[in-house]
Every structure is written in C-alpha cells, then in structure tokens.
Coordinates of C-alpha atoms and ligand atoms in Angstrom, one line a residue:
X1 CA 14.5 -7.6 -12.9
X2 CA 13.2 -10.6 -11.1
X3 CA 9.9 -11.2 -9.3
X4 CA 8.3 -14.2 -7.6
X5 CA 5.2 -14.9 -9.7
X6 CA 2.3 -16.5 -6.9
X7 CA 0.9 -17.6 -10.7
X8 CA 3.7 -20.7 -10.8
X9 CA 5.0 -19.9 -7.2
X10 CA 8.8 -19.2 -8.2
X11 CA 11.1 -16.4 -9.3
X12 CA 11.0 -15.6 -13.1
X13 CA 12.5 -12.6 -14.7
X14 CA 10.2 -10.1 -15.4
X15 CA 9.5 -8.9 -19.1
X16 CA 6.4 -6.5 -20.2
X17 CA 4.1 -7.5 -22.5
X18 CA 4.6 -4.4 -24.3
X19 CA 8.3 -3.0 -24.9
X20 CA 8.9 -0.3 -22.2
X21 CA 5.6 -0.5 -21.0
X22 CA 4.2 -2.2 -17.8
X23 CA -0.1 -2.5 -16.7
X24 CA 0.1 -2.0 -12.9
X25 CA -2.9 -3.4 -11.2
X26 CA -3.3 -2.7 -7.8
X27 CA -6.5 -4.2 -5.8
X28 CA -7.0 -0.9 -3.3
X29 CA -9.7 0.3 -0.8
X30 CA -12.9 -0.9 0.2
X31 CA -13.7 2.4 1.6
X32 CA -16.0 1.6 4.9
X33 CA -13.7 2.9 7.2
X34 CA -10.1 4.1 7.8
X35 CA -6.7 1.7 6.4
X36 CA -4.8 0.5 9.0
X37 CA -1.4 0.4 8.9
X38 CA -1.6 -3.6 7.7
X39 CA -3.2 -2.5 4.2
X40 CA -0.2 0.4 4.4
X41 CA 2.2 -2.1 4.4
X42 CA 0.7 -3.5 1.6
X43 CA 0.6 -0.2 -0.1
X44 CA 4.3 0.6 0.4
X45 CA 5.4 -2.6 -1.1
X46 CA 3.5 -2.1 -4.1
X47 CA 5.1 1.5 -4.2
X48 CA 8.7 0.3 -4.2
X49 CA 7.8 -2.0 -7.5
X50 CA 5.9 0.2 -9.1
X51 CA 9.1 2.8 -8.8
X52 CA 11.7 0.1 -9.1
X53 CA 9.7 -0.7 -12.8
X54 CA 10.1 2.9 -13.3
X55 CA 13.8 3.2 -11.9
X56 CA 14.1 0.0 -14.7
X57 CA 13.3 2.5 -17.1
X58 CA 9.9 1.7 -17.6
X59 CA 6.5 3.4 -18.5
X60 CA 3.8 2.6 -15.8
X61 CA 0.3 2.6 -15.7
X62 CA -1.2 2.1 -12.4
X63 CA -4.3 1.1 -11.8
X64 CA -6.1 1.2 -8.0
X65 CA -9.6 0.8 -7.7
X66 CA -12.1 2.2 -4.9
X67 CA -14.5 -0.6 -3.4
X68 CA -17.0 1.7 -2.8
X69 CA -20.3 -0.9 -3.0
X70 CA -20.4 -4.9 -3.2
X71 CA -17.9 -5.9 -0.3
X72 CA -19.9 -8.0 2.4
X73 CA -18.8 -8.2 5.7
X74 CA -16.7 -10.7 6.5
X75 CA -16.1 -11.1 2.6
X76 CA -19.1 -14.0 3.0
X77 CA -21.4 -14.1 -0.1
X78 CA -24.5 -13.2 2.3
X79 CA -24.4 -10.4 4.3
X80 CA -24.5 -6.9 4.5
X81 CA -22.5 -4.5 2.0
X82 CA -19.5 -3.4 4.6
X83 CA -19.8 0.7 3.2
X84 CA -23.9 0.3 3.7
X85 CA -23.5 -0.6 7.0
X86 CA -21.1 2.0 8.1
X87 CA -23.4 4.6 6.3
X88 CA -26.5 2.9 8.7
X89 CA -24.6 3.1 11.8
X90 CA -23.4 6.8 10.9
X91 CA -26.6 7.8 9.9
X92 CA -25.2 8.9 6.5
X93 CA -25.6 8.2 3.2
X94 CA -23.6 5.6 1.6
X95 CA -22.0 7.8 -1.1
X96 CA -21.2 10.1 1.8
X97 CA -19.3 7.4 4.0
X98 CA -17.6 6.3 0.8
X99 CA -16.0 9.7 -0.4
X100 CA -15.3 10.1 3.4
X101 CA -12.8 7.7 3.5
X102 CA -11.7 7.4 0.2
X103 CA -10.6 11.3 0.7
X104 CA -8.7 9.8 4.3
X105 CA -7.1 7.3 2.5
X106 CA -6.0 9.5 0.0
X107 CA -4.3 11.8 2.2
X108 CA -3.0 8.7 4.1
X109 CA -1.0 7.5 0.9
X110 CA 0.2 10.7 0.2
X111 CA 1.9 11.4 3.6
X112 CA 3.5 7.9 3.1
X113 CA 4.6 9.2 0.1
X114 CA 3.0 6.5 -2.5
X115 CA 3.3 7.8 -6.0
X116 CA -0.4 8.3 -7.0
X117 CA -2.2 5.9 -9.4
X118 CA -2.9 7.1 -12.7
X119 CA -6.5 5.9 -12.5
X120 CA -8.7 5.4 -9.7
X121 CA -11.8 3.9 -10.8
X122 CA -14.9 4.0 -8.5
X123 CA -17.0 0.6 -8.4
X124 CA -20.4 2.9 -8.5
X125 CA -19.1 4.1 -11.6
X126 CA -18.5 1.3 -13.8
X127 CA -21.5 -0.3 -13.0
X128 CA -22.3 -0.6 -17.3
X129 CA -18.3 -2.7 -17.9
X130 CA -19.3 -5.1 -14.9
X131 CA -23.0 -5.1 -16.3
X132 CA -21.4 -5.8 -19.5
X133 CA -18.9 -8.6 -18.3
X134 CA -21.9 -10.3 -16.1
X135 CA -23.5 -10.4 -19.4
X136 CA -20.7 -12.0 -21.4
X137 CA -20.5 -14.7 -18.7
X138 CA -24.1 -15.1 -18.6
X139 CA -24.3 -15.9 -22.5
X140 CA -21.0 -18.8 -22.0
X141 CA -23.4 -20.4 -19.4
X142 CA -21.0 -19.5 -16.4
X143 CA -24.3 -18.0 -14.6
X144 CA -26.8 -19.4 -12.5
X145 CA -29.5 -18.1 -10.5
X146 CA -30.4 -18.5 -6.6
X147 CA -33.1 -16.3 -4.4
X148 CA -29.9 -14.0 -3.0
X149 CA -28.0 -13.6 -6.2
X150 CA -26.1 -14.6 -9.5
X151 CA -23.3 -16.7 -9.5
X152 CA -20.8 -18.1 -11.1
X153 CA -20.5 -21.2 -11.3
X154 CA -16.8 -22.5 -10.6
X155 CA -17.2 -25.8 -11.3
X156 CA -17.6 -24.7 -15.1
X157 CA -13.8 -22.9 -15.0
X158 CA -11.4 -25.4 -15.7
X159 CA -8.2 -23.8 -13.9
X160 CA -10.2 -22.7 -11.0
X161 CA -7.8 -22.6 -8.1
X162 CA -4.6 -22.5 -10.1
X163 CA -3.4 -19.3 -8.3
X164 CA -3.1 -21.1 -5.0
X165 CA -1.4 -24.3 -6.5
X166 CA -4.8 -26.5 -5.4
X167 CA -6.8 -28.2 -7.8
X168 CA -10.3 -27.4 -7.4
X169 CA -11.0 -30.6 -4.7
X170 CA -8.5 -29.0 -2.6
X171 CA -9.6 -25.8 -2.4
X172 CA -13.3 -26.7 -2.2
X173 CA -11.7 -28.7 0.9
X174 CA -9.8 -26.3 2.2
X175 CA -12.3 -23.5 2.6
X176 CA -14.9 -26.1 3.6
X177 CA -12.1 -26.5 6.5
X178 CA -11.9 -22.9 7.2
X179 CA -14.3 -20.2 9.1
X180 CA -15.5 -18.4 6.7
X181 CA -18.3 -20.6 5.0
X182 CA -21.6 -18.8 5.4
X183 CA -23.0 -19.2 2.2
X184 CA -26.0 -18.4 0.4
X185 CA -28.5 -21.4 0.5
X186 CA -28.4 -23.4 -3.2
X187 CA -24.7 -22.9 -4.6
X188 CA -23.6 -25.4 -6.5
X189 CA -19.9 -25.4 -5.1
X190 CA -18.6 -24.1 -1.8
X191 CA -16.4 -22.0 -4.5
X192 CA -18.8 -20.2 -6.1
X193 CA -19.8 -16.7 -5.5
X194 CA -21.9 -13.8 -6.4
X195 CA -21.5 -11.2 -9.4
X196 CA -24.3 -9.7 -9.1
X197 CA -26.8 -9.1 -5.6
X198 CA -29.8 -8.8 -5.2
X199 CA -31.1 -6.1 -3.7
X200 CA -33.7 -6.2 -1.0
X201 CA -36.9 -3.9 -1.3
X202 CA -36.1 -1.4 1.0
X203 CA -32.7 -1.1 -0.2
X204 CA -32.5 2.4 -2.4
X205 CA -28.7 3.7 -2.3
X206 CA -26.3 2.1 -4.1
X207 CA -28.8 0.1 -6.4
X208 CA -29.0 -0.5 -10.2
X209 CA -31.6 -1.8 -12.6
X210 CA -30.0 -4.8 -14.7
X211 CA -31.9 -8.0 -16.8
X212 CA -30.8 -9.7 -14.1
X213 CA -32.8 -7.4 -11.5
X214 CA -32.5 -4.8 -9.5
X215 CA -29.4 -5.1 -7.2
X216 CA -25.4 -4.2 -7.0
X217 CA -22.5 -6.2 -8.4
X218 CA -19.8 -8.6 -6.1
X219 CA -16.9 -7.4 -5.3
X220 CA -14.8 -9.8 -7.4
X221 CA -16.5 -8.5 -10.7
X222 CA -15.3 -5.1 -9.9
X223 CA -11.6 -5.3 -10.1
X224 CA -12.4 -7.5 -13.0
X225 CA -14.3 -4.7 -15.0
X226 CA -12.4 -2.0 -13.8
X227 CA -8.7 -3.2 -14.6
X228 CA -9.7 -4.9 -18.0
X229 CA -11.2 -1.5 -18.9
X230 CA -8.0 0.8 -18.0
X231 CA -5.1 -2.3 -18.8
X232 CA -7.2 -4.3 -21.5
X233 CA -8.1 -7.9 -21.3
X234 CA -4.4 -9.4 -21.1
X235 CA -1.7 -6.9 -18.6
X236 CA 1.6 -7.6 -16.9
X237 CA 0.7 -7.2 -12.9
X238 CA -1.5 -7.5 -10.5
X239 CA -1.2 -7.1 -6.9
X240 CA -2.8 -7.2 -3.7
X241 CA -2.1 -8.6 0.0
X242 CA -1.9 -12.2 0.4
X243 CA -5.3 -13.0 1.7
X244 CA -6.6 -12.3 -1.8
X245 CA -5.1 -15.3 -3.6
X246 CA -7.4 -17.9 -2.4
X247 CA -10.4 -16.3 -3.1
X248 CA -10.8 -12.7 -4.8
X249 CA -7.8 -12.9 -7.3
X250 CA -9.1 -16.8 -8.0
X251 CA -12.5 -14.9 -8.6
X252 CA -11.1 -12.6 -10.8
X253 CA -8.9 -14.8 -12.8
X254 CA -11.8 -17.3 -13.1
X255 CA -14.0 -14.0 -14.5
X256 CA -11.9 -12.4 -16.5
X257 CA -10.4 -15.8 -18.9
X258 CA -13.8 -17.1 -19.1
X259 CA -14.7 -14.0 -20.5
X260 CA -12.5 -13.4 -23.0
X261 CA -11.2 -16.4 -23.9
X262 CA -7.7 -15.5 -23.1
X263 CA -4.9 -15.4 -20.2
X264 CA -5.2 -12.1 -18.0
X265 CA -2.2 -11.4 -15.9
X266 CA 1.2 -12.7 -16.3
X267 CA 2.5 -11.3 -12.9
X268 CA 0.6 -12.1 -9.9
X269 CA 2.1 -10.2 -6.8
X270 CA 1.7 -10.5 -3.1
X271 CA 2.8 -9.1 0.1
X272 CA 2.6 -11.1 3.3
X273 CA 0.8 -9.5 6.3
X274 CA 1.5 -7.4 8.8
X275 CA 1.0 -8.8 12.7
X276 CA 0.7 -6.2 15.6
X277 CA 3.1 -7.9 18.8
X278 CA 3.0 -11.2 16.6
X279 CA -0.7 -10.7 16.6
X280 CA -3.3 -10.6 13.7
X281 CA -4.9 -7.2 14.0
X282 CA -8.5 -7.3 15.2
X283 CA -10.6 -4.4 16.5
X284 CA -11.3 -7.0 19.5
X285 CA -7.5 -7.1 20.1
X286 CA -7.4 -3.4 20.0
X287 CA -4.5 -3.5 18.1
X288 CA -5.8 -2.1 14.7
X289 CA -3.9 1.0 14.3
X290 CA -4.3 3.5 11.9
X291 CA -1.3 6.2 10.4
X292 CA -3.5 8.9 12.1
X293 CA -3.4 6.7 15.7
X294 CA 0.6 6.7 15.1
X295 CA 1.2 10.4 14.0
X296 CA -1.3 11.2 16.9
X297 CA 1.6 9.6 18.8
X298 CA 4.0 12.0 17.8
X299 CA 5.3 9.7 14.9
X300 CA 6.2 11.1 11.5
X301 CA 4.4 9.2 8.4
X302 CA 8.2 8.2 7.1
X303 CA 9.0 6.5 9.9
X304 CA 6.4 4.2 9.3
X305 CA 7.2 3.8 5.7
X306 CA 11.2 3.1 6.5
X307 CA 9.7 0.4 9.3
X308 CA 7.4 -1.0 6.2
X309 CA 10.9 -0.7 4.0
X310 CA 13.2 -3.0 6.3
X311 CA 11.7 -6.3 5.9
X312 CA 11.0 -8.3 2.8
X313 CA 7.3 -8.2 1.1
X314 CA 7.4 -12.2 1.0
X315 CA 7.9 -12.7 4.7
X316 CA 5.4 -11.7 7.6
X317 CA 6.3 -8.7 9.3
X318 CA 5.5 -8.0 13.0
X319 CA 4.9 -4.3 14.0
X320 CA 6.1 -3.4 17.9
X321 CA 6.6 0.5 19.1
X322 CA 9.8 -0.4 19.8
X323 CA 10.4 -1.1 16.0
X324 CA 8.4 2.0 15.3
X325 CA 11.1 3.9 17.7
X326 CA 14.0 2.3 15.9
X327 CA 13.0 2.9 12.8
X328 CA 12.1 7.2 13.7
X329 CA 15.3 7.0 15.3
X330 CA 17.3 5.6 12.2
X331 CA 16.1 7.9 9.8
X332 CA 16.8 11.2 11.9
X333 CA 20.3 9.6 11.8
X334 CA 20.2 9.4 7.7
X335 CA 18.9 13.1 7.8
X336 CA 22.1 14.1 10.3
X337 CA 24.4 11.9 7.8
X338 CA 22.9 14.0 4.7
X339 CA 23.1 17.6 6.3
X340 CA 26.8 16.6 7.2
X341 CA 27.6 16.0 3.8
X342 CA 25.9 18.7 2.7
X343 CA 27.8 20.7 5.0
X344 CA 31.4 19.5 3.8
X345 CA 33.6 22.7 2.3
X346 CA 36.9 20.8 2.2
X347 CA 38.0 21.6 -1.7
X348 CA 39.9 18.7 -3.6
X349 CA 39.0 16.1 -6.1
X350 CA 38.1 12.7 -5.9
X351 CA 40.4 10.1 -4.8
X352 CA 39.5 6.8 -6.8
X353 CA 39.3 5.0 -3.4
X354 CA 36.1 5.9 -2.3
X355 CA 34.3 6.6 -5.2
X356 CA 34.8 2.8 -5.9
X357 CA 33.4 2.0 -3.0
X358 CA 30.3 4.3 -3.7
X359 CA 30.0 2.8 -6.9
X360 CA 30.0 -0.4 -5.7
X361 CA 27.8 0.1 -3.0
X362 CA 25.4 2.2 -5.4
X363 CA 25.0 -1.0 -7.6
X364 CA 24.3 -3.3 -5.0
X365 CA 21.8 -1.7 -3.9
X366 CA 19.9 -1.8 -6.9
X367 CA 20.8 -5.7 -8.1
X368 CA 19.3 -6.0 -4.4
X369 CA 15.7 -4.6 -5.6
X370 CA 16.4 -6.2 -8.9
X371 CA 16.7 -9.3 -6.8
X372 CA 12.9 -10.1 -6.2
X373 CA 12.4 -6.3 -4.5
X374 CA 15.1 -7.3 -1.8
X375 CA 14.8 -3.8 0.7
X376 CA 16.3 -5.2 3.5
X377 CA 19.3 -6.1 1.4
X378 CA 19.5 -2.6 -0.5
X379 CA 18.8 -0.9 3.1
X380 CA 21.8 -3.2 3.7
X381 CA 23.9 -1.5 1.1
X382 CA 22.2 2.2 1.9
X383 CA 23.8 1.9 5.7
X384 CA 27.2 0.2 4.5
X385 CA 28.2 3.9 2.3
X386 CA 26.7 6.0 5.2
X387 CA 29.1 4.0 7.3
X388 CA 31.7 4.3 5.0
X389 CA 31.3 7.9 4.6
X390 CA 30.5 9.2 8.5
X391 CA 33.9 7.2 9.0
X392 CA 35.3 9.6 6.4
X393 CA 33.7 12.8 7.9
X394 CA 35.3 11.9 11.5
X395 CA 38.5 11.6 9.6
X396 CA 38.5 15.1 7.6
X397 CA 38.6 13.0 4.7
X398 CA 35.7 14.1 3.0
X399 CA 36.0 16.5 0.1
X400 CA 33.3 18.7 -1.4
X401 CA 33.3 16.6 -4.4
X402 CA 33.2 13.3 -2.6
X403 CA 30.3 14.6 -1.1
X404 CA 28.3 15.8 -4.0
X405 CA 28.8 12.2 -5.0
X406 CA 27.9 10.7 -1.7
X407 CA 24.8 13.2 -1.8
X408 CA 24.0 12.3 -5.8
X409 CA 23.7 8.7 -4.7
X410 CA 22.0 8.9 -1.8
X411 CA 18.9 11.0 -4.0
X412 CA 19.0 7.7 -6.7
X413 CA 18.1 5.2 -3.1
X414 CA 15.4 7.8 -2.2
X415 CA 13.8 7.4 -5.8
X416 CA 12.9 4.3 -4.5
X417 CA 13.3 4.6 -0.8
X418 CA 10.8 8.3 -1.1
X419 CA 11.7 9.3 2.2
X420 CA 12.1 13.0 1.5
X421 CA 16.1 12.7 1.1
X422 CA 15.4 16.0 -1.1
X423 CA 13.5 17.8 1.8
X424 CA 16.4 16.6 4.6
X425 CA 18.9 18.4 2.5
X426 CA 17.0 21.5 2.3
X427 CA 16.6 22.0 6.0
X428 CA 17.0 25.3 7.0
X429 CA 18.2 25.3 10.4
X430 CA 15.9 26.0 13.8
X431 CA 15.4 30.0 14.0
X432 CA 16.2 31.1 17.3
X433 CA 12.8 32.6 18.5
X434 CA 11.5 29.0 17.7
X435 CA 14.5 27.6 19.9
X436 CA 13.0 29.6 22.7
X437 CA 9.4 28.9 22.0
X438 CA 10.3 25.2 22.1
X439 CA 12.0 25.9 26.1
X440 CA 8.9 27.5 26.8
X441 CA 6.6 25.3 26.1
X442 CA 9.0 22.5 28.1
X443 CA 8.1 25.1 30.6
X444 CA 4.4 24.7 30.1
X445 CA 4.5 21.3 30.1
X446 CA 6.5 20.7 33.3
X447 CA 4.3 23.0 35.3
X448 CA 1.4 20.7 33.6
X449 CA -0.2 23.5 31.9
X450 CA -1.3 21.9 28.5
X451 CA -3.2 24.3 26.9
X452 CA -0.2 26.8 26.9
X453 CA 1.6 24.1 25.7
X454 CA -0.5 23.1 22.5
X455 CA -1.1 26.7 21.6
X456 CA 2.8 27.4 21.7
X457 CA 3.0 24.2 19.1
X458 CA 0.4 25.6 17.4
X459 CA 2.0 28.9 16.7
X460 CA 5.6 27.1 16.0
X461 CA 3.5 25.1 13.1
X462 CA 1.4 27.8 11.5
X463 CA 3.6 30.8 11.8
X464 CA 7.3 29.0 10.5
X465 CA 5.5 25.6 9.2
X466 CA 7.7 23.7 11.9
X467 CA 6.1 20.6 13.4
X468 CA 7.0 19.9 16.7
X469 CA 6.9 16.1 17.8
X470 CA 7.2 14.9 22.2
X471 CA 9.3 11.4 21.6
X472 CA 11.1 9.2 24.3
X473 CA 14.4 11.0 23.3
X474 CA 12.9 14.4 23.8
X475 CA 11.3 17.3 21.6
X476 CA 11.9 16.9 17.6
X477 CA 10.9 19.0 15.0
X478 CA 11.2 19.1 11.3
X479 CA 9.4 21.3 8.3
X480 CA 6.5 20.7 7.3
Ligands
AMP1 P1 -9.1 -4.4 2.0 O1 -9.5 -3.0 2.1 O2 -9.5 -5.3 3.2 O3 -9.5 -5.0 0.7 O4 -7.5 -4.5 2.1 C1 -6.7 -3.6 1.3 C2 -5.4 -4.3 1.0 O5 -4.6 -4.6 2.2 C3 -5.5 -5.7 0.4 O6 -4.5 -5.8 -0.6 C4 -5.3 -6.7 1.5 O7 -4.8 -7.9 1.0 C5 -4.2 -5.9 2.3 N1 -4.2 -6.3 3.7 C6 -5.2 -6.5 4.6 N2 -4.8 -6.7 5.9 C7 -3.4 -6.7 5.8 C8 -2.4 -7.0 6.8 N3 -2.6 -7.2 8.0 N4 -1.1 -6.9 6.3 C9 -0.8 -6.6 5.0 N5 -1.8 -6.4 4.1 C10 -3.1 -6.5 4.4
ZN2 ZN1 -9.4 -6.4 -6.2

C-alpha cells in the first residue's frame, strides 16, 4: 500500500511498525459546537484508510480524542477556551456543552457510517498523562514561564518545523506574515505556545491544581498525552485536516520527541479542505453547513459520504447542491443496479468472459486505493462493471451465477465504500397502503396543508420504519 507521508512530502510504501498491526491516530473534535460537513470530509477520508489498512489485512487501533477544554478561539494562545465560551453564552455548564456535542457528533459519524474508534479519550480526563508530560518537558528545560501561561520554548527543539518542510526562520516568517499572531505578551518566539494556562480567579469549571498553578492544559499537549498513552511513544499514523501541519501537529511532534527522546509518528496524513461554492466556510458567509442542515434538506447521510468519496483526499474539494444532487442521484442508481441483479433468475453457469472482466475490474479497484487512497479512481472502476453489467441485464445475458458474482464484488467495494450495499440488497419492496399514504400526502401538500402532510410522513416512518424524503426528482423513500 502506498501513502503520501506530509513527514518527507512524497509517496512511500507503507509498513507497520509492528507486523500486522497499525496505531491509528486521529486528531477529532473540539466539541463547542456542531461539525460541519468540512471536518466530515475529513472524517470520511480517514475512514476509507483506516478500512483500506484493514481491507490490507491489518489489525487497527484507532485512536480519536475529544477536545473537550484547552482550545482558544481562533486557535490564538490568548483567548477564551472555545467549549467555555459556548457554555457562557448557553448558560450551561461546560461539562454540559461538551457531552452535548460530543453525543451530536457521535451520532453524526455514525449515520456517515465511520467505523467507531477503539478509544475515545476525553481531554478532562487525562489531565494526570499531560500533567505528567508538562513535567517531563519542564525537567529537559523546554518550559518557561510568562503571566498567561507555560510554554514551550521552540527555539530549544531542533527539528521544529520539519512537518511543513520550513526550517524554523521560515516558519517564524511565515506566521509572522499571516493573521493569526495574537500572542501572549513575553514569548520568546512567535512559535511558541502554551502547555499549560492559567487560569483566571473566577474561573471554577474545567480547572486543575498542578506545581505549575492552578489552570488547564493547551490544546497541543492533549493529543500528545492522549495518543502516546493508547499507541505508546513511537506509532505508525497520525492524521488530521491540513490546517494542522503548521501548527498543532508541529506542536505535537515538537512535545512528544523532546519528551521521550525518540521519533513519534512515521506516517503523517492529511486531507485537503473542503470549500462551500469555492468558498472557505465561515459562519459570516453563511455557508457552514452541518449533516443535520443537509438531511433537514431531505438529503440522506450517504449521499454526502459518496460526494466526500469522489474526489481525492490530497486535492481541495468544493461542495455545491448541485454536486450534493448528483451524488443522491448516483447512488439511487447503484441501489437500482444491485436490486437488478439481485433480481436475476436466469439459471446457467459462468461464461469466462465476464467473470474476467469482473475480476479485472475488482482488482483495479483496489490497486486504486492501494495507490495513495485513489477513490475517484476505484469509483472509476466501481461504475466501469456496473456498466458492464446493466449492459448485460438489457441483453438477458445475465445469469444467476454471474450475478452472485457481480453482487459478491460489489459487497468487497462497500467494505470500503460503507454505503449500505448490504441494506440496498435487502429492500423489501414499497407496501401498497404506504404507496397510497405517499399519494395522499402529495394530496396534502398540493392543497398546502402541511400539517397533514408531516403527520402522514410521520406515520409512514414510525409504523413501517420508511423515511420518506421531498427531492427535485420527486418523493423517495428508503428503510430506515
Ligand atoms: P477542529 O474541530 O476544528 O479541530 O476540526 C476537526 C477536523 O476537521 C480537523 O482535522 C481539521 O483539520 C478538519 N477541518 C476543519 N475544517 C475543514 C475543512 N473545511 N475541510 C476539511 N477538513 C477540515
Ligand atoms: Zn490533535
């Protein structure tokens, strides 16, 4: 399998540290609010390598912590926590807001179908590891003191930088250069940053007691702690969008070696961003959408993820409705293609013919994922056989056996693809009283009246677990 390494910037093929065995690390949630479908994207691609590792035949352990204290708005080193804020303006605790929207992302993963972590460590619960790393740090002189904070002091760290291929000048240069340079007054370097805050006197949630004072730890320290503890000091990847190289992964590199003493991830992996109409999404562009905004639209979660699916992790990808619309409408064709050949009863074997071309097809899929995570190249290959194939069904050509195959194949994509292949197959078809409950409620919605209109979908969804969805092309419904 090969995989760009941002560590080195090129493509190297991958090999785990230990035989059969790969450390995952995945840099998830600060959980302030809800994930917008930019982070998503950023969760999908990490989903189709952790299942391509495990397609590969390996044993993964993923790791995805919850930012739940120490992230500052605007990611500047003074500032408010983001999670403490939110909890102020809601007039809730902080704990509160944090399991809040830790619980929406959850379910927000899970209707994308992202394979669950093994471990999701809390930041408010590892407060002793990062305690313990600050103090490790602290006794190698890495530490110095200023009225806001501790910091580290980068200067001290002789690779600093070496994830974004700058030496240190450059990228004290280059964030110099950028926005984002509200700093706490007497750092030593425009590079260095806090591992542990302190906190101000009326500050009581979300504080701890340390030698170094009472406060709460940086954000960097945190995925530090937390991955070393469930992957040890040295594991095989780590991953995160792309606006994390410069500065938190750098942090976290520069923590972790100077630490320990020794080299911490071999893998460094990240996706490109996601632009809304070739915008960057802002809350003052309005175009921050959520996966609950979208399905409020009347879009399944899976289209979404088959949209995230067709472009490459390493290039940007811009998000439109009309992409969204595409993407909906391409998989309902998939679906239609897998209940055809589920349907086939045509009895006869083989012929060698097509189940080359399966074969082949089926391999190049997979050298395409092997191939640096290539998905628009193995969707590529996924809509070359279901050509092949509905040409095949239009002919009569199609046996039972043929199909199976067809079928078998299809299921090995959706181990990576997870777009409920399994489920589409197992369709039962529309019951007739729901047929006419669907007319009806056309009816209801012509003559404008609404509210007989949602309790009619209401009924369709809670008494046959059929959700009905109003697109462009018309009513659609599928299980639940
Ligand atoms: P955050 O909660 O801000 O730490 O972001 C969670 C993850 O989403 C991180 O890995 C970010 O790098 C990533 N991310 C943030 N914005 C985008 C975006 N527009 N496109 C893709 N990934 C993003
Ligand atoms: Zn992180």
């Amino acid at each position: 399998m090969k995989l760009y390494n941002t560590l080195g910037r090129k493509i190297q093929t991958f090999r785990s540290i230990k035989n059969g065995e790969v450390g995952l690390y995945t840099c998830g949630p600060t959980v302030y609010w809800f994930a917008h479908i930019g982070n998503m994207r950023t969760y999908v691609q990490e989903d189709v390598l952790k299942r391509t590792l495990i397609y590969n035949g390996y044993k993964v352990k993923h790791v995805m912590n919850i930012t739940d204290v120490g992230h500052l708005v605007g990611d500047s080193s003074i500032g408010e926590d983001k999670v403490k804020l939110e909890a102020r303006k809601e007039h809730k605790s902080a704990y509160d807001v944090a399991r809040f929207y830790e619980q929406a992302f959850i379910n927000d993963i899970k209707r994308l179908n992202i394979i669950m972590p093994d471990v999701m460590p809390r930041a408010t619960e590892h407060i002793n590891e990062m305690l313990a790393l600050i103090k490790k740090l602290d006794e190698k002189g890495y530490l110095y003191k200023v009225e806001t904070g501790i910091y580290y002091d980068t200067s001290k760290f002789k690779k600093y930088g070496e994830l974004t291929g700058m030496t240190f000048e450059q990228l004290n240069k280059y964030l110099k250069a950028g926005a984002r340079v509200e700093r706490a007054a007497g750092l030593r370097n425009i590079t260095d940053f806090a591992v542990w805050r302190f906190a101000k006197e009326e500050e009581k949630e979300m504080v701890w007691d340390s030698e170094w004072g009472r406060g709460f730890p940086g954000w960097h320290i945190e995925c530090s702690a937390m991955s070393m503890k469930y992957l040890g000091e040295h594991f095989d990847i780590h991953c995160g969008g792309v606006d994390h190289i410069p500065i938190h992964h750098t942090n976290e590199i520069a923590q972790s070696e100077a630490a320990t003493g020794k080299k911490f991830v071999n893998y460094w992996f990240h996706v490109a961003f996601l632009t809304v109409n070739n915008m960057k999404m802002a809350k003052s562009l309005g175009n921050v959408y959520t996966l609950q905004d979208l399905i409020d639209k009347g879009y399944p979660p899976l289209a979404l993820r088959y949209f995230l699916l067709s472009s490459h992790y390493r290039s940007q990808q811009n998000f439109t409705f009309e992409a969204l619309d595409n993407a909906r409408n391409t998989l309902d064709s998939i679906y239609a293609f897998l209940r055809s050949l589920k349907a086939v009863q045509k009895e006869g074997s083989l012929e060698k013919e097509p189940s080359d071309e399966l074969d082949k097809l089926h391999k190049a899929f997979f050298d395409e994922l092997n191939n640096d995570l290539n998905t628009p190249g193995a969707l590529r290959n996924m809509h070359a056989l279901i050509g092949y194939e509905n040409k095949r069904l239009s002919e009569g050509k199609v046996t039972k056996e043929e199909a199976n195959k067809a079928i078998e194949i299809m299921l090995d994509f959706d181990k990576i693809l997870g777009l409920d292949f399994e489920k589409a197959l197992e369709e039962k078809e529309l019951p007739e009283e729901v047929a006419k409950l669907i007319q009806e409620r056309e009816l209801a919605r012509k003559e404008k009246n609404f509210e007989r209109a949602d309790a009619i979908r209401k009924e369709i969804e809670e008494k046959y677990g059929i959700v009905i969805e109003d697109t462009k092309e018309g009513v659609k419904w599928h299980y639940k």
